[in-house]
């Protein structure tokens, strides 16, 4: 079973997903510019912790459920494809608009920023 997994392809997809900018990148940039490096690092630590938590939970929980029920795997696959098409539509519409990209900054103490980073994912 483990030999059927293409680990290099999974790691490449994870690298692309992590490197692509999204709301977390904009929040980090805005917070760091508005409040300084320490605030940006606190937010980044929360985002990293949240991402790792969700990744491990998804890998363990969804993997076990999908092994037990193949139809759930098919549903996740089709919903995932539909969501990616929706994101592509939004990205294309955004790229064709003339609006400027706005950064979002968070304010608060280090613990508050860490918690907001956890919730951002």
Short mmCIF file of C-alpha atoms in Angstrom, two decimals:
data_model
loop_
_atom_site.label_atom_id
_atom_site.label_comp_id
_atom_site.label_asym_id
_atom_site.label_seq_id
_atom_site.Cartn_x
_atom_site.Cartn_y
_atom_site.Cartn_z
CA UNK A 1 0.00 0.00 0.00
CA UNK A 2 2.74 2.44 0.95
CA UNK A 3 4.65 1.68 -2.24
CA UNK A 4 1.70 2.92 -4.31
CA UNK A 5 2.09 6.45 -2.92
CA UNK A 6 4.12 8.81 -5.10
CA UNK A 7 5.79 10.78 -2.30
CA UNK A 8 7.81 13.04 -4.59
CA UNK A 9 4.65 14.16 -6.40
CA UNK A 10 2.91 14.85 -3.08
CA UNK A 11 5.88 16.87 -1.83
CA UNK A 12 5.99 18.86 -5.08
CA UNK A 13 2.29 19.68 -4.77
CA UNK A 14 2.80 20.72 -1.14
CA UNK A 15 5.70 22.98 -2.13
CA UNK A 16 3.61 24.66 -4.82
CA UNK A 17 0.70 25.11 -2.41
CA UNK A 18 2.91 26.61 0.29
CA UNK A 19 4.73 28.91 -2.13
CA UNK A 20 1.60 30.31 -3.73
CA UNK A 21 0.42 33.59 -2.23
CA UNK A 22 -2.94 33.75 -0.55
CA UNK A 23 -4.74 35.53 2.27
CA UNK A 24 -2.12 34.43 4.80
CA UNK A 25 0.66 36.00 2.73
CA UNK A 26 -1.22 39.26 2.44
CA UNK A 27 -2.02 39.26 6.16
CA UNK A 28 1.63 38.64 7.01
CA UNK A 29 2.82 41.42 4.72
CA UNK A 30 0.25 43.90 6.02
CA UNK A 31 0.84 43.09 9.67
CA UNK A 32 4.61 43.21 9.34
CA UNK A 33 4.49 46.55 7.52
CA UNK A 34 1.99 48.08 9.94
CA UNK A 35 3.17 46.64 13.26
CA UNK A 36 6.74 45.46 12.76
CA UNK A 37 8.73 42.28 12.50
CA UNK A 38 7.85 40.81 15.90
CA UNK A 39 4.12 41.04 15.19
CA UNK A 40 4.62 39.47 11.77
CA UNK A 41 6.59 36.60 13.30
CA UNK A 42 3.87 35.98 15.90
CA UNK A 43 1.25 35.84 13.14
CA UNK A 44 3.51 33.59 11.03
CA UNK A 45 3.97 31.19 13.95
CA UNK A 46 0.19 30.90 14.32
CA UNK A 47 -0.29 30.34 10.60
CA UNK A 48 2.44 27.68 10.53
CA UNK A 49 1.01 25.87 13.56
CA UNK A 50 -2.49 25.95 12.09
CA UNK A 51 -1.30 24.66 8.72
CA UNK A 52 0.63 21.82 10.31
CA UNK A 53 -2.31 20.87 12.54
CA UNK A 54 -4.77 20.79 9.65
CA UNK A 55 -2.34 18.89 7.42
CA UNK A 56 -1.74 16.15 9.98
CA UNK A 57 -5.44 15.89 10.84
CA UNK A 58 -6.40 15.70 7.18
CA UNK A 59 -3.73 13.13 6.38
CA UNK A 60 -4.65 10.85 9.25
CA UNK A 61 -8.40 11.27 9.48
CA UNK A 62 -9.35 11.59 5.84
CA UNK A 63 -6.97 8.82 4.84
CA UNK A 64 -8.59 6.38 7.25
CA UNK A 65 -12.13 7.36 6.24
CA UNK A 66 -11.33 7.15 2.54
CA UNK A 67 -9.81 3.71 2.92
CA UNK A 68 -12.99 2.52 4.58
CA UNK A 69 -15.44 4.24 2.20
CA UNK A 70 -14.42 4.73 -1.43
CA UNK A 71 -17.49 6.85 -2.21
CA UNK A 72 -16.28 9.50 0.26
CA UNK A 73 -13.02 9.68 -1.67
CA UNK A 74 -14.95 10.26 -4.89
CA UNK A 75 -17.07 12.99 -3.27
CA UNK A 76 -13.98 14.77 -1.91
CA UNK A 77 -12.35 14.52 -5.31
CA UNK A 78 -15.32 16.03 -7.16
CA UNK A 79 -15.92 18.75 -4.58
CA UNK A 80 -12.20 19.55 -4.70
CA UNK A 81 -12.28 19.84 -8.47
CA UNK A 82 -15.34 22.10 -8.32
CA UNK A 83 -13.69 24.28 -5.68
CA UNK A 84 -10.53 24.60 -7.77
CA UNK A 85 -12.64 25.65 -10.75
CA UNK A 86 -14.35 28.26 -8.57
CA UNK A 87 -10.97 29.57 -7.38
CA UNK A 88 -9.72 29.72 -10.98
CA UNK A 89 -12.80 31.74 -11.94
CA UNK A 90 -12.24 34.15 -9.05
CA UNK A 91 -8.54 34.49 -9.87
CA UNK A 92 -9.25 35.18 -13.54
CA UNK A 93 -11.92 37.73 -12.66
CA UNK A 94 -9.56 39.40 -10.20
CA UNK A 95 -6.71 39.47 -12.72
CA UNK A 96 -8.92 41.14 -15.32
CA UNK A 97 -10.16 43.83 -12.92
CA UNK A 98 -8.42 47.16 -12.44
CA UNK A 99 -8.55 47.13 -8.64
CA UNK A 100 -5.38 47.42 -6.58
CA UNK A 101 -4.47 44.61 -4.22
CA UNK A 102 -5.08 45.59 -0.59
CA UNK A 103 -3.17 44.10 2.31
CA UNK A 104 -4.90 43.20 5.54
CA UNK A 105 -3.16 43.90 8.80
CA UNK A 106 -3.94 42.53 12.23
CA UNK A 107 -3.34 44.37 15.47
CA UNK A 108 -2.91 43.13 19.01
CA UNK A 109 -0.42 41.46 21.30
CA UNK A 110 1.74 38.49 20.43
CA UNK A 111 -0.73 35.92 21.82
CA UNK A 112 -3.60 37.61 20.03
CA UNK A 113 -1.70 37.61 16.74
CA UNK A 114 -0.74 33.96 17.22
CA UNK A 115 -4.41 33.06 17.78
CA UNK A 116 -5.46 35.08 14.73
CA UNK A 117 -2.84 33.21 12.71
CA UNK A 118 -4.28 29.90 13.90
CA UNK A 119 -7.75 31.03 12.87
CA UNK A 120 -6.60 32.38 9.50
CA UNK A 121 -6.12 28.91 8.08
#
